[in-house]
CSV table of C-alpha atoms in Angstrom, one decimal:
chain,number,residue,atom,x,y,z
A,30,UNK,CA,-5.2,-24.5,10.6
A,31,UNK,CA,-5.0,-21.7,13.1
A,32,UNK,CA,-2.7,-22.6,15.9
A,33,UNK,CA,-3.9,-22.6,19.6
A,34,UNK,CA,-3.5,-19.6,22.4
A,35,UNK,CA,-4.8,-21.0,25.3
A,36,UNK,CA,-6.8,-18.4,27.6
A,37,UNK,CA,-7.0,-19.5,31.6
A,38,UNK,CA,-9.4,-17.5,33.4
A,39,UNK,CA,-12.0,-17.8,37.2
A,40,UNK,CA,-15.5,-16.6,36.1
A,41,UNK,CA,-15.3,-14.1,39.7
A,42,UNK,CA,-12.1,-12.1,37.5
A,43,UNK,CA,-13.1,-9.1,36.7
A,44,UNK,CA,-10.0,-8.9,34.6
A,45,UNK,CA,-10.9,-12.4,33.7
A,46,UNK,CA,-14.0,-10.9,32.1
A,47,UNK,CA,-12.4,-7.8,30.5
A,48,UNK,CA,-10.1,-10.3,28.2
A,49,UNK,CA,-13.0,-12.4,27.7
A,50,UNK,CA,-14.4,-9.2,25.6
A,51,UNK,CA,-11.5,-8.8,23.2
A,52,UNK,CA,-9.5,-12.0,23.1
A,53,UNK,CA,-11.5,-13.8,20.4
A,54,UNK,CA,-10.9,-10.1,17.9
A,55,UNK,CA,-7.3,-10.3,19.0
A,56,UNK,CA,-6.7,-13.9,18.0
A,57,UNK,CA,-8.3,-13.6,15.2
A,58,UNK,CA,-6.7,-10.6,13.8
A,59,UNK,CA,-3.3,-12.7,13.8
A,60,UNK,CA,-4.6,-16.3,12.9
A,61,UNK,CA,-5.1,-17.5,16.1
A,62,UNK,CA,-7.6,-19.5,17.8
A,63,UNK,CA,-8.5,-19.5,21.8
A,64,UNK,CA,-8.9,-22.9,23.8
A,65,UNK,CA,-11.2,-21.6,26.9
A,66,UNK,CA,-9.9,-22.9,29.9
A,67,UNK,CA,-12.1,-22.2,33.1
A,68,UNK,CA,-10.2,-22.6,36.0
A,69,UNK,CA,-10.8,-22.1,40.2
A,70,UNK,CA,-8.5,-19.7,41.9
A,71,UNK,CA,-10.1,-20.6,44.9
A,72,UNK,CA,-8.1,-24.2,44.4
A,73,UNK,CA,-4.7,-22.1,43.1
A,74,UNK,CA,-5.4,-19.7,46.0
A,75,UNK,CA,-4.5,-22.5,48.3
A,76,UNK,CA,-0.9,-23.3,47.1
A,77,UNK,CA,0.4,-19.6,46.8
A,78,UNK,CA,-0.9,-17.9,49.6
A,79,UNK,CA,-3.2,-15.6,47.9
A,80,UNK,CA,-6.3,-13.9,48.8
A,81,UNK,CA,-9.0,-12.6,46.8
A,82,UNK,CA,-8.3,-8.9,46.0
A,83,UNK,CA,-11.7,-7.3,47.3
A,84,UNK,CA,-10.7,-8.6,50.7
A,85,UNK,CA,-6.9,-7.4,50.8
A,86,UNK,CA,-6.6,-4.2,53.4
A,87,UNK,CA,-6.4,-0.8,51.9
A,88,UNK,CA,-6.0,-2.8,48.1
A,89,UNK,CA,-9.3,-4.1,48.9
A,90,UNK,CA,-11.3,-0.8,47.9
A,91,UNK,CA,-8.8,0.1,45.1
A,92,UNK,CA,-9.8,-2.8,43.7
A,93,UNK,CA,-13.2,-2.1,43.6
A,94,UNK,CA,-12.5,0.9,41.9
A,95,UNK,CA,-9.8,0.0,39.4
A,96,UNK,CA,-12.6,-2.3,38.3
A,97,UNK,CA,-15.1,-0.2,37.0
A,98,UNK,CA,-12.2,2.6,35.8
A,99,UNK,CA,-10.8,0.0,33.3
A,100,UNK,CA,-14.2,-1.4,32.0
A,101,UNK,CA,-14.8,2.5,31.1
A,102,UNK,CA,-11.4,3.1,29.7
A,103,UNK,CA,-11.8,0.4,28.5
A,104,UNK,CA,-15.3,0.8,26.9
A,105,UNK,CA,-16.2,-2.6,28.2
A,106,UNK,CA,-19.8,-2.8,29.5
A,107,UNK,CA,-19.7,-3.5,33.6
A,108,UNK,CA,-21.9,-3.3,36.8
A,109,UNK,CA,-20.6,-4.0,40.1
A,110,UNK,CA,-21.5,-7.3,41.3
A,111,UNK,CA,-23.7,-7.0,44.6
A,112,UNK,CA,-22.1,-10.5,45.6
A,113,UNK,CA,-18.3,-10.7,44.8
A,114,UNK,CA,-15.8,-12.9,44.9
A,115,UNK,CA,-18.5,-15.6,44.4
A,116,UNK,CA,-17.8,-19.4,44.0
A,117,UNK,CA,-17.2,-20.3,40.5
A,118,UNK,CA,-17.4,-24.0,40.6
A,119,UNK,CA,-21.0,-24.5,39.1
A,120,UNK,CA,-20.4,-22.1,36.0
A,121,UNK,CA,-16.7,-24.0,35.3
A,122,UNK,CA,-18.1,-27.6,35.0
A,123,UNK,CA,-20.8,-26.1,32.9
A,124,UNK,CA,-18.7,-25.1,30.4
A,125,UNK,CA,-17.1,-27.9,30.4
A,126,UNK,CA,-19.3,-30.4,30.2
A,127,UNK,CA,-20.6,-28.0,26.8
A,128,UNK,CA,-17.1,-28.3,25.6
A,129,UNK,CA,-17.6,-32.6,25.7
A,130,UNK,CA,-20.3,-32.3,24.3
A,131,UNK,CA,-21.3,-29.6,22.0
A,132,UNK,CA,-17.9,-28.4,21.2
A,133,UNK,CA,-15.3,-25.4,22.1
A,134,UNK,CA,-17.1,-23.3,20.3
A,135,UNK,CA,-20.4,-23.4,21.8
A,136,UNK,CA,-17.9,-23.8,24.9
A,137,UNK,CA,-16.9,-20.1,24.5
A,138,UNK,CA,-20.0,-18.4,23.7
A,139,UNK,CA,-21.4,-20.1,27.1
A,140,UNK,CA,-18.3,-18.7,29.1
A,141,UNK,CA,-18.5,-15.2,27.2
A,142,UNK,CA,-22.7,-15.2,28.2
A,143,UNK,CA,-22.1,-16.7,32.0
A,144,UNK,CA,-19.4,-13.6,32.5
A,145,UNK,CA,-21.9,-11.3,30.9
A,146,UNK,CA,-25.0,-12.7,32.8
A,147,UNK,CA,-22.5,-11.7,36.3
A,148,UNK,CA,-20.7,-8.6,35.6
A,149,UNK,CA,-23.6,-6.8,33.5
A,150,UNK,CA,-26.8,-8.3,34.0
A,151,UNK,CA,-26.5,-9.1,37.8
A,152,UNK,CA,-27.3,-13.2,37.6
A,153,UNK,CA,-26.1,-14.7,40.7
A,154,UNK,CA,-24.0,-17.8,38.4
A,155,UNK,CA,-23.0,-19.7,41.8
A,156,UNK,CA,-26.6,-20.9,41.8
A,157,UNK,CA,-26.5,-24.2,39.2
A,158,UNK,CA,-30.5,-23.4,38.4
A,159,UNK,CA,-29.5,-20.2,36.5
A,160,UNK,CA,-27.1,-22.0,33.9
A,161,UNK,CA,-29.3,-23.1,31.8
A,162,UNK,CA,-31.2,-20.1,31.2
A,163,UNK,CA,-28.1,-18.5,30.3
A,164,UNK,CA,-26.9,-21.3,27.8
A,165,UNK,CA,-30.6,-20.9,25.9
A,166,UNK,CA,-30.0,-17.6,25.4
A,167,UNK,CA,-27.1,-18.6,24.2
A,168,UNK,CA,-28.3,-20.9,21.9
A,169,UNK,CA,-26.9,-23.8,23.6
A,170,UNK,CA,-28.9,-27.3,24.0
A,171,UNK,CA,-29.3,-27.4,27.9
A,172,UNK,CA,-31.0,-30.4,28.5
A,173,UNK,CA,-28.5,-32.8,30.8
A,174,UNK,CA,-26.5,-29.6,31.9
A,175,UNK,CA,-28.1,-30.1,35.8
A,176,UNK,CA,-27.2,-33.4,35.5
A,177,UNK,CA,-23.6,-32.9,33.7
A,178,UNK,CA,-22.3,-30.4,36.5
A,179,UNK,CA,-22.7,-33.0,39.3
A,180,UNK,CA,-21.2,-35.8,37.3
A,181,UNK,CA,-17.9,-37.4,38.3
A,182,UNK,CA,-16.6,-37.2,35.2
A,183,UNK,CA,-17.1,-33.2,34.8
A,184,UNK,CA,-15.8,-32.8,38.4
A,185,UNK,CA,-12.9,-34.8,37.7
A,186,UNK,CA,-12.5,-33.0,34.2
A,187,UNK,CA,-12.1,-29.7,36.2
A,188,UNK,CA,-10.1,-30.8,38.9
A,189,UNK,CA,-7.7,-32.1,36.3
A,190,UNK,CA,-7.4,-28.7,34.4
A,191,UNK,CA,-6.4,-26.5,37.7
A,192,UNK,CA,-3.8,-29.0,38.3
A,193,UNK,CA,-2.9,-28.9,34.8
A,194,UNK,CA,-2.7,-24.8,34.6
A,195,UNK,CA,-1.0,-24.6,37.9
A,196,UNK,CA,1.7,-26.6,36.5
A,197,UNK,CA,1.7,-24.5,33.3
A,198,UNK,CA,2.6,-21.6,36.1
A,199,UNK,CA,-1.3,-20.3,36.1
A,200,UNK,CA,-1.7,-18.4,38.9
A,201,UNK,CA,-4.2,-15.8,38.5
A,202,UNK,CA,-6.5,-15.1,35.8
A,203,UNK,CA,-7.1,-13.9,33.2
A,204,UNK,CA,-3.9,-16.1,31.9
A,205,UNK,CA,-2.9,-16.5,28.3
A,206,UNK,CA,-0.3,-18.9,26.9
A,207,UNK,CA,0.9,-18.6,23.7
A,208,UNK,CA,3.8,-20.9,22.6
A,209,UNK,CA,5.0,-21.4,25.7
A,210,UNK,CA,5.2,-17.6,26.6
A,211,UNK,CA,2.9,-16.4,29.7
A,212,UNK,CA,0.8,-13.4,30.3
A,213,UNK,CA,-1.1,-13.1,33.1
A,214,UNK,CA,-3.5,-10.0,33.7
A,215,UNK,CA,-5.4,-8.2,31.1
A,216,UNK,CA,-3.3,-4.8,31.7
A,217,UNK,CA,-0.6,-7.2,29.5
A,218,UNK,CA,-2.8,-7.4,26.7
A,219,UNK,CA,-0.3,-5.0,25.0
A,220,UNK,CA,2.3,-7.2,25.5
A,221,UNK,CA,0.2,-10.3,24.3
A,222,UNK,CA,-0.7,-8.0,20.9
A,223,UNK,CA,2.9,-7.4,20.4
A,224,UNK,CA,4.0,-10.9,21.0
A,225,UNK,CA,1.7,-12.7,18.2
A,226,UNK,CA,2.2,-9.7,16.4
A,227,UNK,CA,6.6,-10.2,16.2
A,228,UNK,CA,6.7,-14.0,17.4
A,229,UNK,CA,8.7,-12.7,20.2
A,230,UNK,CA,9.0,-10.2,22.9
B,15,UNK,CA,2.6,27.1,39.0
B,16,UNK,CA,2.2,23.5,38.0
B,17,UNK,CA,0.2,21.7,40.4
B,18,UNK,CA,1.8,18.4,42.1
B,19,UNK,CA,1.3,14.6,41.4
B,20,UNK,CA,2.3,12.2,44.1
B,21,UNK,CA,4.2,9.1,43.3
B,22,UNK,CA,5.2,6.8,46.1
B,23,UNK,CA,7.7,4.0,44.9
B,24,UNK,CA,9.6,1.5,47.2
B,25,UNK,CA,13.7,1.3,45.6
B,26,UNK,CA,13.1,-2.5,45.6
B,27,UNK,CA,10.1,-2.4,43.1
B,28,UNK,CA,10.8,-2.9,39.6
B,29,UNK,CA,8.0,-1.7,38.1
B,30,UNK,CA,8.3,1.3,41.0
B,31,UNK,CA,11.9,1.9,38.8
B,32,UNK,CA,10.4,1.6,35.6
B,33,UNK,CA,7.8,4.5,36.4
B,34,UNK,CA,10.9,6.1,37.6
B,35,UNK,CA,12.3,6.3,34.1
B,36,UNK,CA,8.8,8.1,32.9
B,37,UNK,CA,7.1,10.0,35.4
B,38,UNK,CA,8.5,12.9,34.7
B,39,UNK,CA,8.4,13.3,30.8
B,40,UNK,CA,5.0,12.4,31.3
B,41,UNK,CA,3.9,14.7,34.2
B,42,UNK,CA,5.8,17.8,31.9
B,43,UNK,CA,3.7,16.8,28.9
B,44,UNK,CA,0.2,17.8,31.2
B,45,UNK,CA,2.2,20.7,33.2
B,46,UNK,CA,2.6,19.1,36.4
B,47,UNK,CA,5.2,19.0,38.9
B,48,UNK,CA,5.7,15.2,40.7
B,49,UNK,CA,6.1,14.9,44.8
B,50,UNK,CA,8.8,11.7,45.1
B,51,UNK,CA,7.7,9.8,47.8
B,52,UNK,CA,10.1,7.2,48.6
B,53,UNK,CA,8.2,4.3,50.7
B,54,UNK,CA,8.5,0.6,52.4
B,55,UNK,CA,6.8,-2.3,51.1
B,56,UNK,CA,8.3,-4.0,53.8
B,57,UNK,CA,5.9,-2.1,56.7
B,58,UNK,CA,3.1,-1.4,54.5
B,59,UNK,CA,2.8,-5.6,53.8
B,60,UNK,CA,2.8,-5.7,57.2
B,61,UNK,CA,-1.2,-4.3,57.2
B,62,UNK,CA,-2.1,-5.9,53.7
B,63,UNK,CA,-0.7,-9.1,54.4
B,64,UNK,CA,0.9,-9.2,51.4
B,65,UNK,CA,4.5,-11.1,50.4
B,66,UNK,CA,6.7,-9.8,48.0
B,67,UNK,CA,6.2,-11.0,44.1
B,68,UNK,CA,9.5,-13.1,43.8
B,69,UNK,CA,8.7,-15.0,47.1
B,70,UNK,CA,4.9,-16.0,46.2
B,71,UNK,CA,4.4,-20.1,44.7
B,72,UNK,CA,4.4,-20.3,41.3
B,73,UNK,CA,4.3,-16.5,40.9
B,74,UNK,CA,7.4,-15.5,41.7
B,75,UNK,CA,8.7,-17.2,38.6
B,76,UNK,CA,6.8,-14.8,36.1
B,77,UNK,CA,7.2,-12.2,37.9
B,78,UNK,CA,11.3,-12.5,37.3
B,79,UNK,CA,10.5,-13.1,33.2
B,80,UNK,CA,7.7,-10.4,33.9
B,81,UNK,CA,10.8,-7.9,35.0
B,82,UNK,CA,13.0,-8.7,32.5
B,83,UNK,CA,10.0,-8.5,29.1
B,84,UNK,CA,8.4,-5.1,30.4
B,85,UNK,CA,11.9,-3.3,30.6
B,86,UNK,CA,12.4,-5.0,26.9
B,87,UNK,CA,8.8,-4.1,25.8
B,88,UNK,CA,9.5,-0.2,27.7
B,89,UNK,CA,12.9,-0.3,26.0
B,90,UNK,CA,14.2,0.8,29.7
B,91,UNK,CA,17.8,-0.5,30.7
B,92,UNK,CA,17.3,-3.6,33.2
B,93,UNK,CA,19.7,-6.0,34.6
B,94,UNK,CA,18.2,-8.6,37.1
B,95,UNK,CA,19.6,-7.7,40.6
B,96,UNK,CA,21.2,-10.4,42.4
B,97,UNK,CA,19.7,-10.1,45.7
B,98,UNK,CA,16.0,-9.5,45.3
B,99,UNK,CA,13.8,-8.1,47.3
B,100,UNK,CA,16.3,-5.8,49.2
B,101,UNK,CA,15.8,-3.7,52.5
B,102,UNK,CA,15.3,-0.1,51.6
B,103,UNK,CA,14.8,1.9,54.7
B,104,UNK,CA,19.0,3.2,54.1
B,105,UNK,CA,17.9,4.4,50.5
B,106,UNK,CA,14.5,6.0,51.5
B,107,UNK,CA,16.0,7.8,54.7
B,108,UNK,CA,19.0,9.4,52.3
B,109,UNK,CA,16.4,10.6,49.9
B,110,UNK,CA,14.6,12.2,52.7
B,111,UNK,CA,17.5,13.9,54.1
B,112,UNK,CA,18.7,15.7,50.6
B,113,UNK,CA,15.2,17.0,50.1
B,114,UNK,CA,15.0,18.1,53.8
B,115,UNK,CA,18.8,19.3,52.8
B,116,UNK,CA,19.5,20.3,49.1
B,117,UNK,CA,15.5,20.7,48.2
B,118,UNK,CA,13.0,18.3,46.1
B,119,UNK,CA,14.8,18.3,42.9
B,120,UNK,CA,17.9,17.1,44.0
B,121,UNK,CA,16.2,14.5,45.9
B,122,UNK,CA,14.6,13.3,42.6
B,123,UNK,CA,17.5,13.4,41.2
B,124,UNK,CA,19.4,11.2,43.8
B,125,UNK,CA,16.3,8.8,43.6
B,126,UNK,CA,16.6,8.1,39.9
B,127,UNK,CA,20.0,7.7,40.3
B,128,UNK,CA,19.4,5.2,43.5
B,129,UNK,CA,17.3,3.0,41.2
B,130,UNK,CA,19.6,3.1,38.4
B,131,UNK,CA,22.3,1.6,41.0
B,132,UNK,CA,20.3,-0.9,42.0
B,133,UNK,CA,18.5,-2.2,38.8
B,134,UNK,CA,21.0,-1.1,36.3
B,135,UNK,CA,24.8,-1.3,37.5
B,136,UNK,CA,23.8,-3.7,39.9
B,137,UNK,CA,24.9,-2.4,43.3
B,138,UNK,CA,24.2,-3.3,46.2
B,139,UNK,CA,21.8,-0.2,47.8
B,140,UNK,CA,21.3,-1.8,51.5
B,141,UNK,CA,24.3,-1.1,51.7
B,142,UNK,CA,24.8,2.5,53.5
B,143,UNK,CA,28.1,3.2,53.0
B,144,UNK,CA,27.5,3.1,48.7
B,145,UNK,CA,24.9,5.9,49.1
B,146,UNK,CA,27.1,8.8,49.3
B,147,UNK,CA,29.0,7.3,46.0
B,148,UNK,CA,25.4,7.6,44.4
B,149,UNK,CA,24.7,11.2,45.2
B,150,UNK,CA,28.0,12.6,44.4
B,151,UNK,CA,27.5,11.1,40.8
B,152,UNK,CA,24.2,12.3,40.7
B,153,UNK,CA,26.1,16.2,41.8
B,154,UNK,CA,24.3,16.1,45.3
B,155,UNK,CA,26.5,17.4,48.3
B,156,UNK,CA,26.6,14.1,50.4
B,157,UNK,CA,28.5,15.5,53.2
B,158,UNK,CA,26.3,14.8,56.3
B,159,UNK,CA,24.4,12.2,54.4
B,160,UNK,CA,26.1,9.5,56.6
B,161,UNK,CA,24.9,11.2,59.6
B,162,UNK,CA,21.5,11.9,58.2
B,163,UNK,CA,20.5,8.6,57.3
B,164,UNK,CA,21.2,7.1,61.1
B,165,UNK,CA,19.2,10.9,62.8
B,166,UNK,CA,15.8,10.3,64.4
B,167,UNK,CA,14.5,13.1,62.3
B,168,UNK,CA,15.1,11.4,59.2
B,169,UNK,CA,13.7,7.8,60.6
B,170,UNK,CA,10.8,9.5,61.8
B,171,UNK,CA,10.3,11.2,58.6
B,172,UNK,CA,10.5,8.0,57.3
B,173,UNK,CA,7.8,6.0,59.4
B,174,UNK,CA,5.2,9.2,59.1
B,175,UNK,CA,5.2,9.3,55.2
B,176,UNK,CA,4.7,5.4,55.0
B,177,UNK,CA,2.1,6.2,57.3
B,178,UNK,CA,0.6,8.9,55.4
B,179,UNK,CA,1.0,6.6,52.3
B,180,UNK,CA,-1.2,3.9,53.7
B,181,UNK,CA,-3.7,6.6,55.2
B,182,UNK,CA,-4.6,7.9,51.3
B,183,UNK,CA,-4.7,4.2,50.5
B,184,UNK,CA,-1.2,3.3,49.1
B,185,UNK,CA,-0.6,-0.7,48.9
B,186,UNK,CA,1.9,-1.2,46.3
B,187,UNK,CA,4.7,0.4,44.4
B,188,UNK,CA,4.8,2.8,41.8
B,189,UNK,CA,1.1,4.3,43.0
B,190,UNK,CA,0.5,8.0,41.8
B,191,UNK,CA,-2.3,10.2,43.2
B,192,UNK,CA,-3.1,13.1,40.9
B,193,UNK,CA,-6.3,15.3,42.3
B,194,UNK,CA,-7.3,11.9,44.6
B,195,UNK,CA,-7.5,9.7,41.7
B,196,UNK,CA,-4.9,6.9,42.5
B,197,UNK,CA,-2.9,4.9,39.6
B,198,UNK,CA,-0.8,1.8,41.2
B,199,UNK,CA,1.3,0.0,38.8
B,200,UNK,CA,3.3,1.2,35.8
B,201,UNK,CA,0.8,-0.6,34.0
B,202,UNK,CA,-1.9,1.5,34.8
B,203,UNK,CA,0.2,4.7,32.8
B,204,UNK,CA,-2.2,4.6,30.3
B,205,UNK,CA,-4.7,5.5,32.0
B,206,UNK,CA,-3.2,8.0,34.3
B,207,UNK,CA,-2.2,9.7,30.9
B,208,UNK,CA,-5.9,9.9,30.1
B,209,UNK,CA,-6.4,11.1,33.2
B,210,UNK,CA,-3.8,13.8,33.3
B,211,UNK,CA,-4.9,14.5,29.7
B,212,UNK,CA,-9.1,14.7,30.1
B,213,UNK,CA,-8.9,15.5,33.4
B,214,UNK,CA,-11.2,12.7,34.4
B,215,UNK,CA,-11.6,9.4,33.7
């Protein structure tokens, strides 16, 4: 069986969504297979001081820009989002209370259709009601999703799994750990290629 | 005549002395000439609010392995400094003064050469007294340079290009501005090499 590369990543990344595009491909093409872990940076924010780019002076406008220049060197499909950084709370339970319940695979296409539904098609994903429209389309069985995302045991779930990254050393997304070896930010991709591709680096 | 490419770096940025190594291979390739803009972090996190890499929870961790795997990856010579992050102002100010002196090439010259102390041979560049050692290995005439370093000239010089920096939207070291199109990171060389090459992006 394929081993494991986990991929940690906020659903308000931009650079989050990028990787979401092409990590599946890249695992694939050396026999790998991707555990989807949705995490908060809002929560990781708090213990290392860090703000969310957009709002950083002078970076905060580069940002915006370096955004949309890599999804089109990129040849990744991207709008600007009118409403950004957004809350990602509602959107991270939900994928993991499809992960308990109908699997990590279903798990992933969710994630890969919530980041779409934000960065292309313009869905405002803080708002719970829009999840499960965006898991149909996805082909995912909805019914107890509203209910999932508010239960104890999902909130629990994904309070456990920030804690759990940050003490992996997860502190920004996207974030990919491959036997023990950490890459953080989808401008490392080459890096991460080169690394499955020699075993080391 | 080859038109110019800025690239502001800070001489206690790694990935600032990585770009170093490259900038100017690269800027030959698309017949352009590069401006060497020595800057401070230090009074440009002052606005930004930002702390440096090695100093920043659970970050600062990476950011050391980060160092040491993109030299490797870059096959660029790389020896972790002891003392890290350093004061810079000494080094910036003698840079200024040989290209207010002995011209811009020479001052590009001692600049490589600056980094190359610090993250190479592993000498101590706060130190203003080991400057002058530096240049004369680089072939620069460092009488004066003493001098130089401590005149209001050069400290103004100094001050008015961070504060130029920051006015065209500098944050971070290495940042390159070719035709108003800003790159910052040595990471984002790819796609200032697009850019240089299509002339767009």
């Amino acid at each position: 069986m394929a081993e494991a590369m986990d991929f940690y990543f906020d659903f308000s990344s931009p650079y989050g969504y990028f990787a979401s595009c092409r990590i599946e491909e890249l695992a694939a093409k050396y026999d790998r297979v991707v555990d989807w872990h949705p995490i908060l940076l809002g929560a990781i924010f708090k213990t290392t001081g860090a703000m969310p780019l957009s709002q950083i002076p002078i970076k905060g406008g580069y940002a915006f820009h370096d955004f949309e220049r890599t999804a089109r060197f990129h040849d990744i499909p991207y709008k600007r989002p009118i409403i950004f950084p957004i809350s990602t709370q509602a959107a991270a339970r939900a994928v993991l209370w499809v992960r308990g319940n109908q699997g990590a695979d279903m798990a992933s296409t969710f994630a890969k259709q919530i980041y779409k539904a934000y960065f292309v098609d313009g869905i405002d994903i803080t708002e719970p009601a829009h999840l499960p429209g965006i898991g149909r389309r996805a082909g995912i069985d909805t019914a107890g999703l509203a209910d999932g995302i508010n239960s104890l045991p999902i909130k629990n779930l994904l309070k456990s799994e920030v804690e759990l990254a940050m003490a992996r050393g997860v502190f920004g997304s996207p974030c990919v750990i491959v036997d023990d070896e950490s890459f953080w930010g989808f401008d490392r991709f080459d890096q991460l290629t080169a690394f499955l591709r020699d075993g080391k680096i």
